Each structure stands twice: as structure tokens, then as C-alpha cells.
mmCIF file of C-alpha atoms and ligand atoms in Angstrom:
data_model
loop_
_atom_site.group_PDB
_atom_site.id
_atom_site.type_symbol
_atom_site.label_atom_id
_atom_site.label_comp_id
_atom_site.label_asym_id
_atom_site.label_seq_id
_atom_site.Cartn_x
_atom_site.Cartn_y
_atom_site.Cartn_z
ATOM 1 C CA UNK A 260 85.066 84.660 110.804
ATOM 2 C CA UNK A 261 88.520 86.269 111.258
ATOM 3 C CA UNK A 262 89.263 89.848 109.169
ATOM 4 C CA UNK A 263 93.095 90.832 108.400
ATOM 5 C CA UNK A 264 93.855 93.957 107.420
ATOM 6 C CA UNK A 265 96.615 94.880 105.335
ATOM 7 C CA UNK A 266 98.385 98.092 106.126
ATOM 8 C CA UNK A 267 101.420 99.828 104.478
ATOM 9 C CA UNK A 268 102.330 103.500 104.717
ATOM 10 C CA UNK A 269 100.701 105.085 107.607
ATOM 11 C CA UNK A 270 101.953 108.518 108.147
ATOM 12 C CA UNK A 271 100.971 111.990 109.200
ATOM 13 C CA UNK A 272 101.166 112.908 105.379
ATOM 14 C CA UNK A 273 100.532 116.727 104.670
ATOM 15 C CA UNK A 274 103.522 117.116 106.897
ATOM 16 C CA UNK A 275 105.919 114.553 104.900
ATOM 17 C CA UNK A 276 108.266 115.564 102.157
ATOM 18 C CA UNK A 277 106.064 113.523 99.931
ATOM 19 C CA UNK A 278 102.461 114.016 100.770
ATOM 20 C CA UNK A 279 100.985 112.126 97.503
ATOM 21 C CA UNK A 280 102.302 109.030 98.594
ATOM 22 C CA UNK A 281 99.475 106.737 98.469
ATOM 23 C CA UNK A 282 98.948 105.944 102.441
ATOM 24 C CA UNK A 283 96.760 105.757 105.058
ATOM 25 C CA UNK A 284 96.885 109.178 107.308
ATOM 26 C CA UNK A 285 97.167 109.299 110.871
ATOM 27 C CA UNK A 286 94.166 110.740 112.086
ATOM 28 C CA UNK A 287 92.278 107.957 109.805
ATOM 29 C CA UNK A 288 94.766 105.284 111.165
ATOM 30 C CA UNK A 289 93.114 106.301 114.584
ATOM 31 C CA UNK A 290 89.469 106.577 113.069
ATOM 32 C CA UNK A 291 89.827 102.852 112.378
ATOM 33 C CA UNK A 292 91.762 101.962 115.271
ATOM 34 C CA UNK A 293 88.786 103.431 117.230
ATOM 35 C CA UNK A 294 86.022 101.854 114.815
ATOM 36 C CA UNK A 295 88.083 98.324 115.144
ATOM 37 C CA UNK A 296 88.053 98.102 119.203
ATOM 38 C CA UNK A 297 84.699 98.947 118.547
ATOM 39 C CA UNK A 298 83.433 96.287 115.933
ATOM 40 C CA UNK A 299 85.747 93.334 117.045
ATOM 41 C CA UNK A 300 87.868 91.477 119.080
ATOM 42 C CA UNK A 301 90.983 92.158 118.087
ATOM 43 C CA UNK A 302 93.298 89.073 117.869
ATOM 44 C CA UNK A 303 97.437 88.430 117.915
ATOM 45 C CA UNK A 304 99.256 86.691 115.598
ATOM 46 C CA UNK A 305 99.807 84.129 118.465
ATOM 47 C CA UNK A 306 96.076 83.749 119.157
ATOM 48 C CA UNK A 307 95.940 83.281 115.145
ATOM 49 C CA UNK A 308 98.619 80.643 115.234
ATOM 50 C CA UNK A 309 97.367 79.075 118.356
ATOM 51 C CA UNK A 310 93.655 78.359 116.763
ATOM 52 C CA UNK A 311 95.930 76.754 113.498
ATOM 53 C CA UNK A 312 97.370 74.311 115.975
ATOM 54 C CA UNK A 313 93.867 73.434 117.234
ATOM 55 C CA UNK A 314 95.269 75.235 120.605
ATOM 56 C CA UNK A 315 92.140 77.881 120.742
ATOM 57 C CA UNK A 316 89.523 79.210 118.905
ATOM 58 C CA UNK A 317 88.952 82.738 117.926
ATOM 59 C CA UNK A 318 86.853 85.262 118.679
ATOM 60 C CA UNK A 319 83.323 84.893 115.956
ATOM 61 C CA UNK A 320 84.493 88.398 115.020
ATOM 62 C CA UNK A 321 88.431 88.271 115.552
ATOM 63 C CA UNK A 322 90.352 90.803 113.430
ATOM 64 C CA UNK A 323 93.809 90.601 113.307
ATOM 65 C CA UNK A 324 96.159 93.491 111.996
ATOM 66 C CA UNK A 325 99.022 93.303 109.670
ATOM 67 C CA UNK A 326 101.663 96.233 108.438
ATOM 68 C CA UNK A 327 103.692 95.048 105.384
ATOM 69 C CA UNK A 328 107.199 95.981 104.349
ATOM 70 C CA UNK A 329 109.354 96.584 107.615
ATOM 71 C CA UNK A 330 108.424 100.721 107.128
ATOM 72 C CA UNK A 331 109.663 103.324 109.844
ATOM 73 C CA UNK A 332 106.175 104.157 109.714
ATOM 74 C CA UNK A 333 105.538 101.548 111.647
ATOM 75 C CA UNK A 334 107.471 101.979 114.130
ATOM 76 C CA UNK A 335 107.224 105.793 114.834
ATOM 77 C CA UNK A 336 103.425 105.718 113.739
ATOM 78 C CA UNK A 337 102.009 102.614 114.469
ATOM 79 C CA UNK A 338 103.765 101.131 117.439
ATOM 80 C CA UNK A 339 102.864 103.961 120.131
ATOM 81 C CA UNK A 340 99.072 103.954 119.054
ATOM 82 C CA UNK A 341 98.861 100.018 119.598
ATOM 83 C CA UNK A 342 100.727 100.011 122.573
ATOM 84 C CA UNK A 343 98.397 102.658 123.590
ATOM 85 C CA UNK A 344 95.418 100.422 123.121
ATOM 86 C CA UNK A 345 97.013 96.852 123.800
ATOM 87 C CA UNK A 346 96.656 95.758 120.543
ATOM 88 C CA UNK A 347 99.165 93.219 119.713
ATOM 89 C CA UNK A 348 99.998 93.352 115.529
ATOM 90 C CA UNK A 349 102.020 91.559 112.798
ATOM 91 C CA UNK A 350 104.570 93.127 111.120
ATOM 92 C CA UNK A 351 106.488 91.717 108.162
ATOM 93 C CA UNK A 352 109.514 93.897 106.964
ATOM 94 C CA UNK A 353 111.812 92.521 104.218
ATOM 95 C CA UNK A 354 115.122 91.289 104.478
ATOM 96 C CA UNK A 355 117.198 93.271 102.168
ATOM 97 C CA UNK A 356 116.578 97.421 103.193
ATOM 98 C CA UNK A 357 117.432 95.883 106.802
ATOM 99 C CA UNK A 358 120.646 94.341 105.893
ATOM 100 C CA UNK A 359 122.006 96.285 102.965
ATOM 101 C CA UNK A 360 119.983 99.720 103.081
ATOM 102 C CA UNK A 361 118.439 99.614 100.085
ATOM 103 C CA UNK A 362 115.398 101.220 98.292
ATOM 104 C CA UNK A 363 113.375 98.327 97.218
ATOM 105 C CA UNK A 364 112.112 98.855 93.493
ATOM 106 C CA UNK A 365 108.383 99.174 94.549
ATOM 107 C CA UNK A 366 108.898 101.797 97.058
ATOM 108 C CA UNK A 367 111.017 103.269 94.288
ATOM 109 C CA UNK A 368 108.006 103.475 92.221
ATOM 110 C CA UNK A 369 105.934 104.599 94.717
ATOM 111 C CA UNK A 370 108.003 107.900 95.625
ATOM 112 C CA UNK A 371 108.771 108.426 91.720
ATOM 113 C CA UNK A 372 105.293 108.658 91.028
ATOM 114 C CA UNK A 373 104.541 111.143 94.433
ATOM 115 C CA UNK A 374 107.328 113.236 93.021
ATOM 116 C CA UNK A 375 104.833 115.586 91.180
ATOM 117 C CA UNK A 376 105.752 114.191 87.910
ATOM 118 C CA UNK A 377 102.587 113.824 85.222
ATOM 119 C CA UNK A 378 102.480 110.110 85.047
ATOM 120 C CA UNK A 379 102.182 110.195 81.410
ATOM 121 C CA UNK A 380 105.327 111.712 81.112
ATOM 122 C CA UNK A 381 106.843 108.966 83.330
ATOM 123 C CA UNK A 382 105.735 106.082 80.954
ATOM 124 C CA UNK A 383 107.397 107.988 77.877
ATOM 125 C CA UNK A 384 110.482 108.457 80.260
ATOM 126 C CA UNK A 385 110.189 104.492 81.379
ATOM 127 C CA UNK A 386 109.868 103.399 77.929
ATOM 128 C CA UNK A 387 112.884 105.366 76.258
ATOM 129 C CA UNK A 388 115.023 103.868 79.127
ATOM 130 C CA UNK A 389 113.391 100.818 78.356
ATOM 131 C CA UNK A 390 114.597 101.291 74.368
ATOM 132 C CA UNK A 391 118.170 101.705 76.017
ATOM 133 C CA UNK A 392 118.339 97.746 76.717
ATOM 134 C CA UNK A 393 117.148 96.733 73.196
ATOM 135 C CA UNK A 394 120.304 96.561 71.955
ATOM 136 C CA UNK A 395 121.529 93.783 74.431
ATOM 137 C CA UNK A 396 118.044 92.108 75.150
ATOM 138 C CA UNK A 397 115.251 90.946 73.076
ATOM 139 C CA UNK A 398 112.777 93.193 74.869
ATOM 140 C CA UNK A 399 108.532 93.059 73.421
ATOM 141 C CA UNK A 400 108.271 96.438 71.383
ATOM 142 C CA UNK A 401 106.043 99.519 72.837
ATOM 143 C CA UNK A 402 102.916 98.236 71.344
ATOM 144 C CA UNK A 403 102.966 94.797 73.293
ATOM 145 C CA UNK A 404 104.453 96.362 76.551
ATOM 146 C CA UNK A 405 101.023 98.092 76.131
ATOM 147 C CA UNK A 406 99.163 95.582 75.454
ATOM 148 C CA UNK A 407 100.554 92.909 78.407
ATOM 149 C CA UNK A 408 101.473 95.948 80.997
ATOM 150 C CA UNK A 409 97.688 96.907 81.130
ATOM 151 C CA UNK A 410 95.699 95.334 84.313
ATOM 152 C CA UNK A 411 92.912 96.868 85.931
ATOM 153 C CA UNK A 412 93.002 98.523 89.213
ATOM 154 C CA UNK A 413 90.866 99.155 92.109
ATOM 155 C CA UNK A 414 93.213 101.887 93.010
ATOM 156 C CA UNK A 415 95.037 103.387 90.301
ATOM 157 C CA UNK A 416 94.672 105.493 86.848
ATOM 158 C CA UNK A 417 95.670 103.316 83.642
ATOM 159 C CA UNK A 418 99.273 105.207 83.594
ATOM 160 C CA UNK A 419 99.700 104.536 87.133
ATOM 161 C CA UNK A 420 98.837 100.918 86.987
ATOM 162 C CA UNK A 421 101.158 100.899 83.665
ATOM 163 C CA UNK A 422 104.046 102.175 85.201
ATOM 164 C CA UNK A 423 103.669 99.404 88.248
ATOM 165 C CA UNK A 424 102.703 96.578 85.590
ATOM 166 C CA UNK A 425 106.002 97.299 83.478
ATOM 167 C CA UNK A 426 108.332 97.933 86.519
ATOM 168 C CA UNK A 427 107.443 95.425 89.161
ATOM 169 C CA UNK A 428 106.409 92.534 87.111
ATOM 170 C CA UNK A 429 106.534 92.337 83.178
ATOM 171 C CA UNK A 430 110.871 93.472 82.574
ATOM 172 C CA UNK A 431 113.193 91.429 83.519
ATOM 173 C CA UNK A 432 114.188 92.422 87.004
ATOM 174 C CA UNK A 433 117.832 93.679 85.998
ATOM 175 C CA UNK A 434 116.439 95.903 83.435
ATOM 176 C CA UNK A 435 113.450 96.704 86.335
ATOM 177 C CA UNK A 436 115.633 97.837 88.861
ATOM 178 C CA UNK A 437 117.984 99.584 86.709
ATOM 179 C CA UNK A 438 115.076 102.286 85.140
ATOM 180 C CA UNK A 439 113.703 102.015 88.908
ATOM 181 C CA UNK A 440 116.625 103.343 90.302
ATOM 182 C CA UNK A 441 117.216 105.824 86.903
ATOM 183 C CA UNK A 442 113.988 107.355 87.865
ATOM 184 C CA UNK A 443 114.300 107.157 91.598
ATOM 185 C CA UNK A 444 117.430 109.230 91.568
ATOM 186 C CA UNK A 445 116.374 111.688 88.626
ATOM 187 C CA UNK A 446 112.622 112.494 90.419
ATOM 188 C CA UNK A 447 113.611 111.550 94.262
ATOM 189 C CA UNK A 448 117.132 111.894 95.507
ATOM 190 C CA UNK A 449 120.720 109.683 94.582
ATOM 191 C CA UNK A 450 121.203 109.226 97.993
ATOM 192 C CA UNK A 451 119.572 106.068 97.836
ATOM 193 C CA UNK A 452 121.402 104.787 101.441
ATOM 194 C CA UNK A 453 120.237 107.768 103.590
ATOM 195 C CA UNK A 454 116.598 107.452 102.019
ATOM 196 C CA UNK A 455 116.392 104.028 102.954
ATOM 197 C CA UNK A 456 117.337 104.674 106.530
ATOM 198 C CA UNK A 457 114.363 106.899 106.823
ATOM 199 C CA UNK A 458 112.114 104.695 104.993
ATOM 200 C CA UNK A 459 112.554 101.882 106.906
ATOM 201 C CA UNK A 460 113.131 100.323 110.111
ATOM 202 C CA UNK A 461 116.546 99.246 111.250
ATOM 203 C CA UNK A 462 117.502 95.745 113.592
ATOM 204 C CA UNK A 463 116.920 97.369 116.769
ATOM 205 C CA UNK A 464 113.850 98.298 115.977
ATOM 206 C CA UNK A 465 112.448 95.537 115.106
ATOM 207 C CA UNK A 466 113.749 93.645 118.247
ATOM 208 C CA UNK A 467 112.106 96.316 119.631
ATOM 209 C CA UNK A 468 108.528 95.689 118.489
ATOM 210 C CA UNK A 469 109.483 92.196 119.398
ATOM 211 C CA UNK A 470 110.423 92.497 123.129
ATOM 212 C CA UNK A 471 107.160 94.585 123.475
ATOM 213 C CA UNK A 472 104.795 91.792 122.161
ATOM 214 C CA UNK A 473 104.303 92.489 118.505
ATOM 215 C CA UNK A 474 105.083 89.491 116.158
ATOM 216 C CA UNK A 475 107.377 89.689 113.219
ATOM 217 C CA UNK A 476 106.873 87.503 109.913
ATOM 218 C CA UNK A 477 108.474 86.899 106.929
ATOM 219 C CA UNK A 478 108.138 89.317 103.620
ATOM 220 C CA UNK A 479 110.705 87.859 101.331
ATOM 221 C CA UNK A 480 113.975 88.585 101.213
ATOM 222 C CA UNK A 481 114.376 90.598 98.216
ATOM 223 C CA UNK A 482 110.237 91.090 98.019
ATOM 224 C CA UNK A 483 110.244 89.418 94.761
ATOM 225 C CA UNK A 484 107.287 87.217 93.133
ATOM 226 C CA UNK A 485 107.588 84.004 94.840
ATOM 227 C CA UNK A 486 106.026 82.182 92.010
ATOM 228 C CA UNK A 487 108.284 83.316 89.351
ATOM 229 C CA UNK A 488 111.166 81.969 90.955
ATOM 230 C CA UNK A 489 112.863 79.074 90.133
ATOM 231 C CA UNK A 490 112.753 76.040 93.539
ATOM 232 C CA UNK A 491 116.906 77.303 94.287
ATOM 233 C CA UNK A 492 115.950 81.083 94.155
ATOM 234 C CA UNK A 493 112.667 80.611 96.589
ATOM 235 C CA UNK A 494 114.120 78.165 98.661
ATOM 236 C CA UNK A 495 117.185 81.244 99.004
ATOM 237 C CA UNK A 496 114.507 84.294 99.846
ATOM 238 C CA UNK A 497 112.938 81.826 102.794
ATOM 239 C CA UNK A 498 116.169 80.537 104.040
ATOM 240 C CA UNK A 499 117.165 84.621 103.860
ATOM 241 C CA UNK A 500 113.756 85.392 105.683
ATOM 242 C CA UNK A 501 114.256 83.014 108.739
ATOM 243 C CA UNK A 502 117.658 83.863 109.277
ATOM 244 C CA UNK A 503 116.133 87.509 109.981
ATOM 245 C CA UNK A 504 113.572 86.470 111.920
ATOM 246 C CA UNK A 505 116.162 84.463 114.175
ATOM 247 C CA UNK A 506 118.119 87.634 114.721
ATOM 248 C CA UNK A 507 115.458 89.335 115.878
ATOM 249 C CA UNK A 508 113.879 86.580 118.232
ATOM 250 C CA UNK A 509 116.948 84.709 118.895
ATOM 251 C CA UNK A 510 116.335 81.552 117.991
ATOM 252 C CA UNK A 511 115.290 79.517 114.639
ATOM 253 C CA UNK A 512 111.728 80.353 114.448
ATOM 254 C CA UNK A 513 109.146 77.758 114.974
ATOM 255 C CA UNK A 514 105.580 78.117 113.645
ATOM 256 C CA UNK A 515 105.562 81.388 111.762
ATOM 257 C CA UNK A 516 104.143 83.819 109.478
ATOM 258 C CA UNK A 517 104.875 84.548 106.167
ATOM 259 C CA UNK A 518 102.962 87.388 104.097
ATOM 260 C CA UNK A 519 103.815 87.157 100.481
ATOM 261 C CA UNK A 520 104.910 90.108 98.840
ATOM 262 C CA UNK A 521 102.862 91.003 95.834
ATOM 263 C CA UNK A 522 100.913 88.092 97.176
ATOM 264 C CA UNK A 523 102.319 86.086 95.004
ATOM 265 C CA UNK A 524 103.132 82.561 95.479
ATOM 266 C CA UNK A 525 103.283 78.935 93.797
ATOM 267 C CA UNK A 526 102.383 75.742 95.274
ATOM 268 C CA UNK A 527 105.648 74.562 95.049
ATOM 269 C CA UNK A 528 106.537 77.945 97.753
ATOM 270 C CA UNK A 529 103.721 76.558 100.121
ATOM 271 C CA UNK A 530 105.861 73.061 100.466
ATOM 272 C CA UNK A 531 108.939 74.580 100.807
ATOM 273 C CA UNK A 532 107.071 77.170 103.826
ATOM 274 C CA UNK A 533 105.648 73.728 105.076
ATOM 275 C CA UNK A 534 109.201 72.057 105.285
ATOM 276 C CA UNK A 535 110.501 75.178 107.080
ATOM 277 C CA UNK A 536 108.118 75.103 109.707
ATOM 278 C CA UNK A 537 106.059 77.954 108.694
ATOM 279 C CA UNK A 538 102.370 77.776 109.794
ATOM 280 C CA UNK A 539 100.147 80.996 108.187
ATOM 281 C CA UNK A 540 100.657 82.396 104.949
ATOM 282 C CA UNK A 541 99.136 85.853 104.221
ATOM 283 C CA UNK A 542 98.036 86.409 100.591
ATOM 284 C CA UNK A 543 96.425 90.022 99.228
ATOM 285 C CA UNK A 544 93.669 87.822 97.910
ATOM 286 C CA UNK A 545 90.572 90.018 99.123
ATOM 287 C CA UNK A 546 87.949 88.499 101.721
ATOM 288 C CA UNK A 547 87.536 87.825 104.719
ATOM 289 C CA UNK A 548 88.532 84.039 106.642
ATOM 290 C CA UNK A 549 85.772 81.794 106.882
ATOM 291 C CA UNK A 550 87.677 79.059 108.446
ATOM 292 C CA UNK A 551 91.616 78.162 108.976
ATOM 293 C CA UNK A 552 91.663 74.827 106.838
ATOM 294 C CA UNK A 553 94.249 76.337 104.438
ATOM 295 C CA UNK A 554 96.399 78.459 106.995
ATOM 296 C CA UNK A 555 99.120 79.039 104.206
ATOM 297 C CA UNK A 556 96.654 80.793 101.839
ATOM 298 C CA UNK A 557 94.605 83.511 104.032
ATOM 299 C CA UNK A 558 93.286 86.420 102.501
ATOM 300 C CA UNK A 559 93.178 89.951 103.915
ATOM 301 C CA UNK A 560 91.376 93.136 103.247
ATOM 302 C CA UNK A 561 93.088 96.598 102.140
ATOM 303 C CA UNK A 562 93.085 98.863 104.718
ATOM 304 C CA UNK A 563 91.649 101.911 102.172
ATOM 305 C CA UNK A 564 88.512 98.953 102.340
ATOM 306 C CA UNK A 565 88.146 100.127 105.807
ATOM 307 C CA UNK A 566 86.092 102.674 106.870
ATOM 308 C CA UNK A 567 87.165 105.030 109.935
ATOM 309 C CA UNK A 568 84.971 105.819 113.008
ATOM 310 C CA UNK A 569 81.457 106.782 111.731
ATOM 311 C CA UNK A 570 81.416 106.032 108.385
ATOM 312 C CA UNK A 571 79.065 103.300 107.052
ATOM 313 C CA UNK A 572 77.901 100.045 109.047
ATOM 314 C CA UNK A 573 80.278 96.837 109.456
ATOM 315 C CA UNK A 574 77.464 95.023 107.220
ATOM 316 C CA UNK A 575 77.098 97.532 104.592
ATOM 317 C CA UNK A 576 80.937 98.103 103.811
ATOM 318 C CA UNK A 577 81.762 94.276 103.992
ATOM 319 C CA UNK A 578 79.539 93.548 101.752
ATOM 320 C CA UNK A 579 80.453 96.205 99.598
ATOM 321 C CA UNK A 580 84.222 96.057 99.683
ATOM 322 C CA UNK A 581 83.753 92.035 98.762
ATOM 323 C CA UNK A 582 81.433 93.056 95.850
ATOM 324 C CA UNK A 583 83.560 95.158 94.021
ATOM 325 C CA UNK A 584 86.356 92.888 94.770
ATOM 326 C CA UNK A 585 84.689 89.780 93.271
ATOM 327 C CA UNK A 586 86.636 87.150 91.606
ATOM 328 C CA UNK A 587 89.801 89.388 91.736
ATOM 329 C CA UNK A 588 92.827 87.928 92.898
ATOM 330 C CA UNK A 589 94.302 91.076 93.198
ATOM 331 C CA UNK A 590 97.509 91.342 93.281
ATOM 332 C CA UNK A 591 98.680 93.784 96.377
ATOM 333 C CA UNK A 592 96.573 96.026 95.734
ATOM 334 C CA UNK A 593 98.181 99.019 96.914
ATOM 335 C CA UNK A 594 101.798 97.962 95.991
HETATM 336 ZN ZN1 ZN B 859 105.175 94.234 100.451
#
């Protein structure tokens, strides 16, 4: 049985310019660092891809850890408290805030909606800018937006999940990113550049993390839904995503790790990962890995599923976090 847990912001929040930001804190980053060395055997993403090739078998109660979306967090947060312990991680930052300092539109989102702003006020303000585009697209009216942008959440109020719905997945993504970016610089700053360069981690970073034994994978180039892309346009965001991962280990890379961003991903993406020699694909499908027999599809668990240092028993909150997850494929759940 191997357990991956998905992390994303982990910061020492009360003390950020944006404390509402929907992470994990430091002090309970280290409550489940300390209830993790505890529990398992924590793995690497080499021992992971190792036991694909039939090299080695894992641990009965391996646990690997994974950090999502190339965030300075990781670097300034995470990093020193693995080192610390020896634990070697995966980390997956995207392409395009590393090469072109950008805001990606679901960190856009994210800070929009820690801004202080009533949410319901925000989906009035997303759909007039949405009304804006009528006039040169055929766009659904409000009542089906409603209707198709609702999806239930294990983490977020109905306006919430609206807002994400309508401006990660259901607009087209011109349209997306242009009322991302509208209410990004109306609610967060216009100086979308210098933002991004604290957001995220730069090249030397990430080499970094490498030279000191943490594994980088892919997250997309543009962290787009892989499976609503046409065969050119994914074949494009992997080609983008190894030629990152070569600068940072410097060579092509062999046998690596993609985590989908959103999750998301068609069959047609796991051939083309197959063809470019990529060997585990992380999903946000909730569970836990029973056995490696379809390496490209392995499910994690959400770190807020995890409890910190004296909370309940391993048994109890396994069982409880796949309960209430049942039959979901959810869709990164905290994205
Ligand atoms: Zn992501």
C-alpha cells in the first residue's frame, strides 16, 4: 500500500499578505511531517520509480510526498524542513511562471478570492465581465452558466466552487484568462511580473532542490486540462514540460513523473506520456495505491485529508477521508 500526498501552498500564513489563502500552515506542515515519520516509511520518487521497473519493492506502508505547482513555498518552506528530516520529495512546478513570469489563472483565482472580497459579489463582477464578450462570442446565458458551473465540493462554498467552475474550466480560456487577470489586477495588484516572482520558484531554484536530492516532475506547461486538448496542443505542453525538466537535470529525462494539473487527463495523453518515456502519472483521484499495475494513473490524498501529530488514528482517518471521498473523481480538489 503506498499513500501520496498532495501538497500546495504551505506557508506561515497569519504572517502573509494574504492570510485566507486556502493552505496548509507551517506549524501543521510540521504536525504531519512529525505524524508521517511516525506512521510510515517514507519513500522517494526514485524508490517509487524503481518498484515500477520491477527494480524494488516498497515499504507495506510507503508514503511518498508530492508539492504541486513549482510555489516559492516550497522552496523557502518546505525544502529546509525535509532536508531537516531526510525526506526526499517530488515537486512538480509548471513551465510557464518559470519561463515567462506569469500568474497562472488558478493562482489568480485563488488570491482574488483571499482578497477579502464577498464571493457573491465576485460572481456578479465575473459575470458582467463575462456579458462584455457576448457581443463577439456565443457565450451560454447566466441561467445555464449556473446551471453547468455548479459542482460539488469537499472544500468550498457554492460561490466559491462557482467562481472556480466558470474560470478554470467552463469559458473558453481566452475569455478565462482575460476576467482572471481583470479581477487579479482590480482585487490583487497589476504588477502581475513582480507577484509572480514571489509566488513562485525561479530556475536556480529548482536546480537547487535537484542537486540536493529532491525529484522534479512534470505539471504541464501552461497547467491546462490535458484532456481538453486537441493531440498537437498536448503533445506541445509535454514536449514544453521535458524541455524544463532537461534544464534543470541536464539531460533529456528518462523515466519520469508527471502530475496532471487539475488531474485531468485523456487516454490519448497517457500514450503520448508512454512514447516520451514517462513512467508515473499522478492524478487527484482520491485513495490510496493498492498496487503499481497502472503507474500512469495513481491517485493521491489531499493533504487537508491529513491529520497532524495527535489527531485521530491512521485507521480511523483513512477510512474516513476514503468514505466521504467515495466514487468522486475529484477534480484537484484544492485547486
Ligand atoms: Zn497544479
Amino acid at each position: 500500500m503506498l499513500t501520496i500526498m498532495m501538497y500546495h501552498y504551505v506557508r506561515d500564513l497569519p504572517r502573509t499578505r494574504f492570510p485566507q489563502i486556502r493552505g496548509l500552515s507551517t506549524d501543521r506542515f510540521e504536525g504531519q511531517l512529525e505524524y508521517l515519520t511516525k506512521h510510515y516509511a517514507l519513500c522517494s520518487p526514485e524508490d517509487l520509480t524503481a518498484a515500477v521497473r520491477g527494480e524494488g519493492v516498497l515499504p507495506p506502508n510507503a508514503c511518498l510526498l508530492t508539492f504541486d505547482d513549482g510555489l516559492s513555498d516550497h522552496y523557502t518552506t518546505v525544502f529546509p524542513r525535509l532536508a531537516e528530516r531526510r525526506i526526499a520529495a517530488l515537486f512538480c512546478p509548471v513551465v510557464r511562471p518559470i519561463r515567462e513570469r506569469v500568474v497562472l489563472d488558478v493562482h489568480m483565482i485563488h488570491f482574488v478570492l483571499a482578497s477579502g472580497r464577498d464571493p457573491r459579489r465576485l460572481v456578479d463582477e465575473a459575470l458582467d465581465l463575462v456579458d462584455a464578450h457576448r457581443t463577439t462570442l456565443p457565450l451560454p446565458d447566466r441561467e445555464t452558466l449556473y446551471r453547468i458551473c455548479v459542482a460539488p465540493s469537499r472544500f468550498d462554498p457554492p460561490e466559491v466552487s462557482f467562481l472556480k467552475s466558470l474560470l478554470q474550466r467552463v469559458l473558453p480560456a481566452a475569455v478565462r484568462t482575460e476576467i482572471c487577470r481583470a479581477l487579479f489586477q482590480r482585487y490583487v495588484t497589476v504588477d502581475v511580473a513582480s507577484f509572480a516572482g514571489e509566488l513562485y520558484m525561479d530556475l536556480p531554484q529548482l536546480c537547487s532542490l535537484a542537486r540536493h536530492g529532491m525529484t522534479i516532475a512534470g505539471h504541464g506547461n501552461a497547467h491546462d486540462w490535458l484532456e481538453s486538448l486537441g493531440p498537437a496542443e498536448q503533445l506541445e505542453e509535454i514536449q514544453q514540460t521535458m524541455a524544463l525538466l532537461a534544464a534543470i537535470i541536464g539531460r533529456r529525462p528518462t523515466g519520469w513523473i508527471m502530475s496532471y494539473p487539475y488531474g485531468s487527463y485523456s487516454r490519448h495523453t497517457l500514450d503520448l506520456l508512454e512514447q516520451a518515456g514517462c513512467r508515473v502519472g499522478l492524478t487527484t483521484k482520491v485513495g490510496l495505491v493498492t498496487d503499481l499495475a497502472t503507474p500512469l494513473e495513481l491517485c493521491r490524498l489531499d493533504t487537508n485529508d491529513l491529520p497532524c501529530a495527535g489527531d485521530a488514528p491512521i485507521n480511523e482517518w483513512t477510512k474516513r477521508v476514503l468514505d466521504s471521498a467515495e466514487g468522486t473523481a475529484v477534480h484537484a480538489s484544492r485547486a
